[in-house]
Tab-separated table of C-alpha atoms in Angstrom:
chain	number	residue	atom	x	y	z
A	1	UNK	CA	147.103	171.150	165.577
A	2	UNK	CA	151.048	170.498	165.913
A	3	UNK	CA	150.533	166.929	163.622
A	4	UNK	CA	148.626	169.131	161.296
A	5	UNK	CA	151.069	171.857	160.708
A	6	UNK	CA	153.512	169.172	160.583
A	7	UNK	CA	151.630	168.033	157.224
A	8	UNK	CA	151.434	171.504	156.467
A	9	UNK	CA	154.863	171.750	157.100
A	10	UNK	CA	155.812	169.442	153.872
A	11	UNK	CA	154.010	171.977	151.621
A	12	UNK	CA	156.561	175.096	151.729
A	13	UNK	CA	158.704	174.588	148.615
A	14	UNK	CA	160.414	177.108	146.568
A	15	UNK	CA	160.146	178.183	143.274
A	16	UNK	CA	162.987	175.254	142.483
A	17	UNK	CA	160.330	172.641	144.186
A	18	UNK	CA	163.358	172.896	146.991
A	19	UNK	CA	161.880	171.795	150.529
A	20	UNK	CA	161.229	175.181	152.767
A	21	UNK	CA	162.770	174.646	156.532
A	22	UNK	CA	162.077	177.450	158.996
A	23	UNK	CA	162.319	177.599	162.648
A	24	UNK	CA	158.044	176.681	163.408
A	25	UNK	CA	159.231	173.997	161.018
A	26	UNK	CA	161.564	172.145	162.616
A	27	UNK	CA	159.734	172.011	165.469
A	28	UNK	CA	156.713	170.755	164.337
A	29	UNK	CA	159.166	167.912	162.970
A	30	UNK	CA	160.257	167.451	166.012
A	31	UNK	CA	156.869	167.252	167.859
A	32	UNK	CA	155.847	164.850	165.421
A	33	UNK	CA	158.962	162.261	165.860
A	34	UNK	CA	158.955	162.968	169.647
A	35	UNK	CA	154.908	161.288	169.321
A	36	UNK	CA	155.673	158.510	166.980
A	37	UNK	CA	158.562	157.834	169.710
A	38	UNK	CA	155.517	157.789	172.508
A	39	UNK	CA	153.090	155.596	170.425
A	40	UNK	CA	156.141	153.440	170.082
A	41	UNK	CA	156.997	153.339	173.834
A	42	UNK	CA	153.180	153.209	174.770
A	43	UNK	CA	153.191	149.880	172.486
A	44	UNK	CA	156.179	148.231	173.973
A	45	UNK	CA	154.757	148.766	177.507
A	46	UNK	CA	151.037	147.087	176.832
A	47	UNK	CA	153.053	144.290	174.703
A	48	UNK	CA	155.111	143.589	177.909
A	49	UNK	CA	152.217	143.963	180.118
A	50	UNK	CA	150.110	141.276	177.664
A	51	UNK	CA	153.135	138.849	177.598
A	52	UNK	CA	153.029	139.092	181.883
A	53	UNK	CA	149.580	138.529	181.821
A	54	UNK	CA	149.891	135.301	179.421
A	55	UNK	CA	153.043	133.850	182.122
A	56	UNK	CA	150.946	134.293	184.530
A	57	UNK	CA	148.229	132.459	182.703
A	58	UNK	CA	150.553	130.001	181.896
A	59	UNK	CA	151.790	128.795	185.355
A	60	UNK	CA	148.401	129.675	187.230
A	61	UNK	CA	146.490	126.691	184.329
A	62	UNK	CA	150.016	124.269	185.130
A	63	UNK	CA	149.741	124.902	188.620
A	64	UNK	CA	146.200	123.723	188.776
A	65	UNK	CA	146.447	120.745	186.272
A	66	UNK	CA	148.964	119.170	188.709
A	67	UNK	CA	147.017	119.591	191.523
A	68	UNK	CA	144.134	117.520	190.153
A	69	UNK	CA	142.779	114.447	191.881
A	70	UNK	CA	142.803	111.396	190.209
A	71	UNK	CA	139.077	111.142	189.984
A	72	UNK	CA	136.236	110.960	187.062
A	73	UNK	CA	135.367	114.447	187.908
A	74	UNK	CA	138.769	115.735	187.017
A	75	UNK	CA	138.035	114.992	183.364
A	76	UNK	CA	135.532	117.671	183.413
A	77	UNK	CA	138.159	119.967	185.956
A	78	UNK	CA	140.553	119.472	182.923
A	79	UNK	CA	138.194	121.325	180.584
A	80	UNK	CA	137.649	123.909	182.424
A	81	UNK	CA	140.831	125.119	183.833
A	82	UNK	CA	141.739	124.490	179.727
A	83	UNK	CA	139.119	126.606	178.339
A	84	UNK	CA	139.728	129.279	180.930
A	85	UNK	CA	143.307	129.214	179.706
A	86	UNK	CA	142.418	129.695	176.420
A	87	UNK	CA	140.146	132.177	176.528
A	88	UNK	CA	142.269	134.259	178.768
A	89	UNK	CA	145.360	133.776	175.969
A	90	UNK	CA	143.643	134.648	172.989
A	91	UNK	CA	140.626	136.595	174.444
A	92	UNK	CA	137.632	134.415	172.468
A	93	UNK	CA	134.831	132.962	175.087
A	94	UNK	CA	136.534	129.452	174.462
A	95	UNK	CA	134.328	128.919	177.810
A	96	UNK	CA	130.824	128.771	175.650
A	97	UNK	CA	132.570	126.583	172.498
A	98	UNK	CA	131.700	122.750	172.101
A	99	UNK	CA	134.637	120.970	171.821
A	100	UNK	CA	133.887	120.107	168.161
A	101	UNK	CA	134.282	123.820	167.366
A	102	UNK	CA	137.591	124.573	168.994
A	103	UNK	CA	139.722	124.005	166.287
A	104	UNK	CA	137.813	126.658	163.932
A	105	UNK	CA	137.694	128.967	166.684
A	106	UNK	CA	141.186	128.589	167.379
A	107	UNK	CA	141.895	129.372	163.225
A	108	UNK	CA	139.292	132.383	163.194
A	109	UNK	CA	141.153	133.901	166.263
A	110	UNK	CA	144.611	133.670	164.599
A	111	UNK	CA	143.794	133.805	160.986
A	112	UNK	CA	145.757	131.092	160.462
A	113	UNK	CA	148.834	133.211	161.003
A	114	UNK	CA	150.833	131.206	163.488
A	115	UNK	CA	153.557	128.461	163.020
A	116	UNK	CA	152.645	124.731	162.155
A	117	UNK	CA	153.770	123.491	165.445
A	118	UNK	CA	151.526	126.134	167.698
A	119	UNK	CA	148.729	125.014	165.540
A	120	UNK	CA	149.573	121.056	166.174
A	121	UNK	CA	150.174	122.132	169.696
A	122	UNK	CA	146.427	123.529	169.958
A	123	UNK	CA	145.263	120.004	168.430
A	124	UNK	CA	146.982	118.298	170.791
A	125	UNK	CA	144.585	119.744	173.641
A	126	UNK	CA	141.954	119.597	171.465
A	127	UNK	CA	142.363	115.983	171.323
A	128	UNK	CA	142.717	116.184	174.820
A	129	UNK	CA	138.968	117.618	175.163
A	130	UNK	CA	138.082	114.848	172.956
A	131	UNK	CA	139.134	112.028	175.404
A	132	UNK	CA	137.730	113.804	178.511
A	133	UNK	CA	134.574	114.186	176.963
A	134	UNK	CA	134.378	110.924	176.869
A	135	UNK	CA	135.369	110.074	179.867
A	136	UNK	CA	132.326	112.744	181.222
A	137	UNK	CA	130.015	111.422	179.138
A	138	UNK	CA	130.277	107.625	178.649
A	139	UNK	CA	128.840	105.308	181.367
A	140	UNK	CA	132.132	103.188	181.258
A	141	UNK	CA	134.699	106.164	180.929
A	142	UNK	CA	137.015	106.284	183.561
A	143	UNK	CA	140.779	107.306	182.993
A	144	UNK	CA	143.034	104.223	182.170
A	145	UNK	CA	146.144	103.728	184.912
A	146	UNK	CA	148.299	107.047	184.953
A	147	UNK	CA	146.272	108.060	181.688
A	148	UNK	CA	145.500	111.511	184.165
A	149	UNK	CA	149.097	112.110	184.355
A	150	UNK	CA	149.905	111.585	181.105
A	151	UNK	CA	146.846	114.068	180.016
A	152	UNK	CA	148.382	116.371	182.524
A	153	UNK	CA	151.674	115.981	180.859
A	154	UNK	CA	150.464	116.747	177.148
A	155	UNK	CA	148.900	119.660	178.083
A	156	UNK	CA	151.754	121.150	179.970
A	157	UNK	CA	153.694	120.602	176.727
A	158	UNK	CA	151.061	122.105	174.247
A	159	UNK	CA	150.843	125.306	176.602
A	160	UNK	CA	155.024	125.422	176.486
A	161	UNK	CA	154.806	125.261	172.797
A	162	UNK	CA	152.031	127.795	172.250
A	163	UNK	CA	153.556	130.051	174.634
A	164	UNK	CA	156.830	130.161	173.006
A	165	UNK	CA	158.206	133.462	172.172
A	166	UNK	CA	159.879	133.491	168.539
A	167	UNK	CA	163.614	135.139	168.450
A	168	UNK	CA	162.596	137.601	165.987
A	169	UNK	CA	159.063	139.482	165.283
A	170	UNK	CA	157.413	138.180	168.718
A	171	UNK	CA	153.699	138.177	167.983
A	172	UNK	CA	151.087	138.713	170.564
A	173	UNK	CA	148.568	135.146	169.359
């Protein structure tokens, strides 16, 4: 009732069309600039709580990439501990997509709204489910000598780039 005799309060002019100010008023202006103050503390504290969440993401997914064994089976480790990174970053079931529909999953959750290089950075580890599929799949597929490492590598560097905060207007994606 305070918001709406706010509005209200933006209807009292004089015969002059000269804006009305009485004491109820003022402090119904006040109410209303001490809430838009909340909502804009309220949104600062989930953004900050979001962007803990995705560091945490972030070094639990490097964390376990590096501690992979050099084995076949890690090909299909890499996937997962991947898809549960991205699904926990940009809150899709990335978990249930074939690899041949990340990329337009990846556009439909940002809308296409995020810089060239996060969006090269995402088809990097695409790329990267490529090769391990076919490393999972393929009778002969085995990783190549330090190919593991250098998969490891690239997707350390992807999830550095996509996790990059911009200076200015830091966006949640």
């Amino acid at each position: 009732s305070s918001f709406y005799s706010f509005i209200c309060a933006f209807n009292r002019f004089d015969s002059k069309n000269h804006f009305i100010l009485n004491n109820n008023s003022l402090s119904d202006i006040k109410s209303a600039n001490f809430f838009c103050y909340m909502k804009s503390v309220i949104f600062f504290l989930k953004t900050k709580k979001l962007q803990r969440k995705y560091r945490q993401n972030k070094k639990i997914t490097i964390k376990k990439l590096n501690a992979l064994p050099d084995e076949k089976r890690s090909a299909d480790e890499i996937q997962k501990i991947l898809r549960q990174y991205m699904e926990v970053r940009f809150d899709y079931p990335f978990t249930k997509a074939v690899t041949s529909e990340l990329m337009e999953k990846f556009n439909f959750v940002t809308q296409g709204l995020l810089p060239t290089e996060k969006i090269e950075a995402f088809g990097e580890l695409v790329s990267i489910f490529l090769r391990t599929d076919y490393i999972r799949y393929s009778s002969q597929g085995s990783f190549a000598e330090g190919e593991k490492t250098e998969l490891v590598n690239k997707c350390s560097e992807a999830i550095e780039i996509i996790e990059q905060q911009e200076e200015k207007n830091a966006y949640i994606f």
